[in-house]
Amino acid sequence: MKKLFALIAVFGMLMMGASVFAQDEETETPVTEDTTQVATEDVAVETPVSEEVVAEEEEESGLSVLHTNLKTKFIEGGAGFMGAVLLTLIFGLALAFERIIYLSLASTNTDKLLLDVEAALESGGVDAAKEVCRGTRGPVASIFYQGLDRADQGIDVIEKSVVSYGSVQMGLLEKNLSWISLFISVAPMLGFMGTVIGMIDAFDKIQEQGDVSPTVVAGGIKIALITTVTGLIVAIILQFFYNYLVSKIDSIVNKMEDASISLVDLMVKQNLKK
């Protein structure tokens, strides 16, 4: 199920990015309308236009202008480097969304789980508590199950098992974060590389003309800097998602550690009762 969510996230981001690579030239068929003028001497017919319709038309016009400007800047920056920067954004967001879904499913109400496990231990013993853990999703329930599965081997073994399996669950929580961090670093680098190559191209044009033309220099520098701006924007967007994921993982890990200590204390109490 988790792999399915990841595939859906990647596919969705790729479909969103595919529209950017479409051709900029679009054929528009002119629409001719037959207008019939009706001569009226004293009566004028006015069609009332609601404010909502006007607002929707303005919003659609603004989105259309924004879309056109983005496509223009994408083409000016060069399809090669701009496409590479865009791919880092697509794959970075896909991995970020996959992690968000995974961490949302990994979140567990640890207080309720502890109460359920304690009640199951008192009523049905270790087997009943293990059944409670089987029916609960998340890393905390998995850690509890590993500890309860070794309940007959002593407190030391239970504690070592909980700590060891907690490290395994922490690794699963942090999966793919290194790739997101890589995309954060690569996006500005690709932008800077595009800028350097654009500057080289601008100086080549100056050399061909034999004269420093402000138009050539300004146009070349503007086009070269577009890739840098795009790379920085992509890195900023991915950095927000990365920090959110790190804070989410830290929260889950803290709950895991607190719950693990509570489980060990609970098992100590159970052994003392025996």
Short mmCIF file of C-alpha atoms in Angstrom, two decimals:
data_model
loop_
_atom_site.label_atom_id
_atom_site.label_comp_id
_atom_site.label_asym_id
_atom_site.label_seq_id
_atom_site.Cartn_x
_atom_site.Cartn_y
_atom_site.Cartn_z
CA MET A 1 0.00 0.00 0.00
CA LYS A 2 2.84 2.40 0.83
CA LYS A 3 4.55 1.66 -2.50
CA LEU A 4 1.24 2.31 -4.25
CA PHE A 5 0.98 5.73 -2.61
CA ALA A 6 4.55 6.48 -3.72
CA LEU A 7 3.84 5.48 -7.33
CA ILE A 8 0.67 7.60 -7.36
CA ALA A 9 2.58 10.61 -6.04
CA VAL A 10 5.38 10.24 -8.62
CA PHE A 11 2.92 9.72 -11.48
CA GLY A 12 0.88 12.76 -10.44
CA MET A 13 3.92 15.03 -10.28
CA LEU A 14 5.16 13.80 -13.67
CA MET A 15 1.77 14.51 -15.25
CA MET A 16 1.83 18.02 -13.79
CA GLY A 17 5.29 18.68 -15.16
CA ALA A 18 4.59 17.23 -18.60
CA SER A 19 2.42 20.19 -19.53
CA VAL A 20 5.40 22.53 -19.21
CA PHE A 21 7.23 20.77 -22.05
CA ALA A 22 4.33 21.32 -24.43
CA GLN A 23 4.88 23.45 -27.51
CA ASP A 24 4.51 27.15 -26.96
CA GLU A 25 2.79 27.70 -30.27
CA GLU A 26 -0.85 26.81 -30.16
CA THR A 27 -3.19 27.11 -33.08
CA GLU A 28 -6.26 29.11 -32.28
CA THR A 29 -9.26 28.94 -34.52
CA PRO A 30 -10.91 32.33 -34.89
CA VAL A 31 -14.51 32.29 -33.94
CA THR A 32 -16.80 34.32 -36.11
CA GLU A 33 -20.11 35.25 -34.78
CA ASP A 34 -23.05 36.55 -36.76
CA THR A 35 -24.35 39.63 -35.06
CA THR A 36 -27.72 40.91 -35.93
CA GLN A 37 -28.37 44.47 -35.10
CA VAL A 38 -31.85 45.25 -34.06
CA ALA A 39 -32.82 48.84 -34.49
CA THR A 40 -34.67 50.16 -31.54
CA GLU A 41 -35.57 53.79 -31.17
CA ASP A 42 -36.53 54.22 -27.55
CA VAL A 43 -35.89 50.85 -25.84
CA ALA A 44 -32.35 49.75 -24.90
CA VAL A 45 -31.80 46.19 -23.70
CA GLU A 46 -29.05 45.77 -21.15
CA THR A 47 -27.75 42.41 -19.95
CA PRO A 48 -26.91 42.55 -16.25
CA VAL A 49 -23.49 41.14 -15.38
CA SER A 50 -23.08 39.83 -11.84
CA GLU A 51 -20.01 40.63 -9.77
CA GLU A 52 -19.20 36.93 -9.43
CA VAL A 53 -18.96 36.50 -13.20
CA VAL A 54 -16.68 39.52 -13.48
CA ALA A 55 -14.47 38.22 -10.66
CA GLU A 56 -14.22 34.78 -12.31
CA GLU A 57 -13.27 36.33 -15.65
CA GLU A 58 -10.59 38.47 -14.00
CA GLU A 59 -9.22 35.45 -12.15
CA GLU A 60 -9.10 33.36 -15.33
CA SER A 61 -7.39 36.23 -17.16
CA GLY A 62 -4.78 36.54 -14.40
CA LEU A 63 -4.06 32.80 -14.43
CA SER A 64 -3.75 32.86 -18.21
CA VAL A 65 -1.24 35.73 -18.06
CA LEU A 66 0.75 33.94 -15.33
CA HIS A 67 0.82 30.70 -17.33
CA THR A 68 1.98 32.55 -20.44
CA ASN A 69 4.74 34.36 -18.54
CA LEU A 70 5.98 31.13 -16.98
CA LYS A 71 6.14 29.44 -20.38
CA THR A 72 7.98 32.43 -21.85
CA LYS A 73 10.56 32.46 -19.06
CA PHE A 74 10.98 28.69 -19.35
CA ILE A 75 11.77 28.96 -23.05
CA GLU A 76 14.07 31.97 -22.55
CA GLY A 77 16.07 30.15 -19.89
CA GLY A 78 16.75 27.22 -22.21
CA ALA A 79 14.83 23.98 -22.34
CA GLY A 80 17.86 21.91 -21.32
CA PHE A 81 18.75 23.42 -17.96
CA MET A 82 15.23 24.61 -17.15
CA GLY A 83 13.94 21.11 -17.85
CA ALA A 84 16.59 19.60 -15.55
CA VAL A 85 15.68 22.03 -12.75
CA LEU A 86 12.00 21.27 -13.27
CA LEU A 87 12.68 17.54 -13.00
CA THR A 88 14.39 18.06 -9.65
CA LEU A 89 11.25 19.86 -8.45
CA ILE A 90 8.95 17.11 -9.75
CA PHE A 91 10.89 14.21 -8.23
CA GLY A 92 11.57 16.13 -5.02
CA LEU A 93 7.88 16.92 -4.51
CA ALA A 94 6.91 13.34 -5.38
CA LEU A 95 9.23 11.97 -2.70
CA ALA A 96 8.06 14.62 -0.24
CA PHE A 97 4.38 13.74 -0.78
CA GLU A 98 5.19 10.04 -0.43
CA ARG A 99 6.92 10.74 2.89
CA ILE A 100 4.04 12.89 4.09
CA ILE A 101 1.58 10.07 3.38
CA TYR A 102 3.86 7.50 5.05
CA LEU A 103 4.39 9.63 8.17
CA SER A 104 0.66 10.36 8.41
CA LEU A 105 -0.04 6.63 8.42
CA ALA A 106 2.78 6.10 10.93
CA SER A 107 1.29 8.51 13.47
CA THR A 108 -0.32 6.69 16.39
CA ASN A 109 -2.09 7.68 19.57
CA THR A 110 0.54 6.25 21.90
CA ASP A 111 -1.40 7.03 25.09
CA LYS A 112 -4.40 5.03 23.89
CA LEU A 113 -2.14 2.20 22.72
CA LEU A 114 -0.44 2.01 26.10
CA LEU A 115 -3.80 1.85 27.89
CA ASP A 116 -5.02 -0.88 25.52
CA VAL A 117 -1.82 -2.90 25.97
CA GLU A 118 -1.97 -2.56 29.75
CA ALA A 119 -5.62 -3.63 29.82
CA ALA A 120 -4.85 -6.58 27.55
CA LEU A 121 -1.94 -7.67 29.74
CA GLU A 122 -4.13 -7.65 32.84
CA SER A 123 -7.03 -9.45 31.19
CA GLY A 124 -5.47 -11.85 28.68
CA GLY A 125 -1.73 -11.76 29.23
CA VAL A 126 1.03 -11.26 26.66
CA ASP A 127 -0.82 -12.93 23.80
CA ALA A 128 -3.75 -10.55 24.13
CA ALA A 129 -1.39 -7.57 24.21
CA LYS A 130 0.34 -8.84 21.06
CA GLU A 131 -3.02 -9.03 19.31
CA VAL A 132 -3.65 -5.38 20.20
CA CYS A 133 -0.31 -4.45 18.64
CA ARG A 134 -1.09 -6.46 15.51
CA GLY A 135 -4.31 -4.55 15.04
CA THR A 136 -2.62 -1.14 15.37
CA ARG A 137 -0.58 0.43 12.58
CA GLY A 138 2.53 2.50 13.06
CA PRO A 139 6.10 2.03 14.29
CA VAL A 140 5.18 2.27 17.98
CA ALA A 141 2.88 -0.74 17.74
CA SER A 142 5.62 -2.67 15.87
CA ILE A 143 8.14 -1.87 18.60
CA PHE A 144 5.67 -2.95 21.28
CA TYR A 145 5.11 -6.24 19.48
CA GLN A 146 8.84 -6.97 19.32
CA GLY A 147 9.18 -6.28 23.02
CA LEU A 148 6.13 -8.36 23.98
CA ASP A 149 7.33 -11.20 21.77
CA ARG A 150 10.36 -11.55 24.06
CA ALA A 151 8.47 -11.11 27.33
CA ASP A 152 9.61 -14.51 28.63
CA GLN A 153 13.33 -13.71 28.14
CA GLY A 154 13.70 -11.07 30.80
CA ILE A 155 13.62 -7.30 31.05
CA ASP A 156 17.14 -6.85 29.67
CA VAL A 157 16.29 -8.69 26.47
CA ILE A 158 13.02 -6.78 26.13
CA GLU A 159 14.82 -3.46 26.50
CA LYS A 160 17.52 -4.39 23.96
CA SER A 161 14.88 -5.58 21.51
CA VAL A 162 12.89 -2.38 21.85
CA VAL A 163 16.00 -0.22 21.33
CA SER A 164 17.22 -2.24 18.33
CA TYR A 165 13.87 -2.32 16.58
CA GLY A 166 13.39 1.36 17.34
CA SER A 167 16.54 2.08 15.32
CA VAL A 168 15.10 0.05 12.44
CA GLN A 169 11.85 2.01 12.53
CA MET A 170 13.75 5.29 12.65
CA GLY A 171 15.58 4.29 9.47
CA LEU A 172 12.26 3.57 7.77
CA LEU A 173 10.92 6.97 8.81
CA GLU A 174 13.96 8.75 7.37
CA LYS A 175 13.87 6.84 4.09
CA ASN A 176 14.25 9.02 0.94
CA LEU A 177 15.07 12.14 2.96
CA SER A 178 18.62 11.99 1.61
CA TRP A 179 17.25 12.16 -1.95
CA ILE A 180 15.18 15.23 -1.14
CA SER A 181 18.27 16.84 0.37
CA LEU A 182 20.18 15.96 -2.80
CA PHE A 183 17.56 17.67 -5.00
CA ILE A 184 17.74 20.76 -2.76
CA SER A 185 21.47 20.95 -3.41
CA VAL A 186 21.36 20.04 -7.11
CA ALA A 187 18.66 22.53 -8.19
CA PRO A 188 20.73 25.71 -7.49
CA MET A 189 23.83 24.05 -8.96
CA LEU A 190 22.00 23.38 -12.22
CA GLY A 191 20.77 26.97 -12.19
CA PHE A 192 24.28 28.34 -11.68
CA MET A 193 25.61 26.11 -14.43
CA GLY A 194 22.97 27.41 -16.81
CA THR A 195 23.93 30.96 -15.83
CA VAL A 196 27.61 30.38 -16.50
CA ILE A 197 26.91 28.80 -19.88
CA GLY A 198 24.53 31.65 -20.72
CA MET A 199 27.23 34.20 -19.86
CA ILE A 200 29.72 32.38 -22.04
CA ASP A 201 27.21 32.47 -24.89
CA ALA A 202 26.67 36.22 -24.36
CA PHE A 203 30.42 36.91 -24.53
CA ASP A 204 30.67 34.78 -27.67
CA LYS A 205 28.07 37.02 -29.31
CA ILE A 206 30.00 40.11 -28.23
CA GLN A 207 33.15 38.64 -29.72
CA GLU A 208 31.38 37.89 -33.01
CA GLN A 209 30.03 41.45 -33.29
CA GLY A 210 33.33 43.03 -32.30
CA ASP A 211 31.54 45.62 -30.23
CA VAL A 212 29.95 45.72 -26.78
CA SER A 213 26.27 46.20 -27.43
CA PRO A 214 24.17 46.96 -24.35
CA THR A 215 21.25 45.08 -25.92
CA VAL A 216 23.27 41.92 -26.44
CA VAL A 217 24.87 42.05 -22.99
CA ALA A 218 21.65 42.84 -21.12
CA GLY A 219 19.63 40.21 -23.00
CA GLY A 220 22.25 37.50 -22.50
CA ILE A 221 22.65 38.22 -18.79
CA LYS A 222 18.88 38.30 -18.25
CA ILE A 223 18.41 34.93 -19.94
CA ALA A 224 21.37 33.47 -18.05
CA LEU A 225 20.04 34.58 -14.65
CA ILE A 226 16.62 33.00 -15.24
CA THR A 227 18.06 29.54 -14.60
CA THR A 228 19.62 30.69 -11.32
CA VAL A 229 16.35 32.20 -10.09
CA THR A 230 14.46 29.04 -11.02
CA GLY A 231 16.98 26.81 -9.26
CA LEU A 232 16.79 28.90 -6.09
CA ILE A 233 12.97 28.86 -6.14
CA VAL A 234 12.96 25.07 -6.50
CA ALA A 235 15.44 24.70 -3.63
CA ILE A 236 13.35 26.96 -1.38
CA ILE A 237 10.17 25.01 -2.09
CA LEU A 238 11.82 21.65 -1.40
CA GLN A 239 13.52 23.04 1.74
CA PHE A 240 10.14 23.85 3.29
CA PHE A 241 8.95 20.30 2.68
CA TYR A 242 12.23 18.87 3.98
CA ASN A 243 12.06 20.83 7.24
CA TYR A 244 8.44 19.82 7.73
CA LEU A 245 9.33 16.14 7.26
CA VAL A 246 12.27 16.40 9.67
CA SER A 247 10.10 17.99 12.34
CA LYS A 248 7.40 15.33 11.79
CA ILE A 249 9.97 12.54 12.12
CA ASP A 250 11.41 14.07 15.29
CA SER A 251 7.93 14.20 16.80
CA ILE A 252 7.26 10.54 15.98
CA VAL A 253 10.69 9.48 17.28
CA ASN A 254 10.12 11.28 20.59
CA LYS A 255 6.79 9.50 20.99
CA MET A 256 8.48 6.20 20.15
CA GLU A 257 11.12 6.72 22.84
CA ASP A 258 8.60 7.75 25.50
CA ALA A 259 6.32 4.84 24.64
CA SER A 260 9.23 2.38 24.70
CA ILE A 261 10.20 3.49 28.22
CA SER A 262 6.58 3.17 29.31
CA LEU A 263 6.41 -0.35 27.85
CA VAL A 264 9.53 -1.45 29.74
CA ASP A 265 8.11 -0.04 32.98
CA LEU A 266 4.86 -1.83 32.28
CA MET A 267 6.64 -5.14 31.75
CA VAL A 268 8.59 -4.64 34.98
CA LYS A 269 5.32 -4.18 36.86
CA GLN A 270 3.87 -7.30 35.27
CA ASN A 271 6.91 -9.38 36.30
CA LEU A 272 6.71 -8.02 39.86
CA LYS A 273 3.06 -9.05 40.08
CA LYS A 274 4.02 -12.58 39.11
#
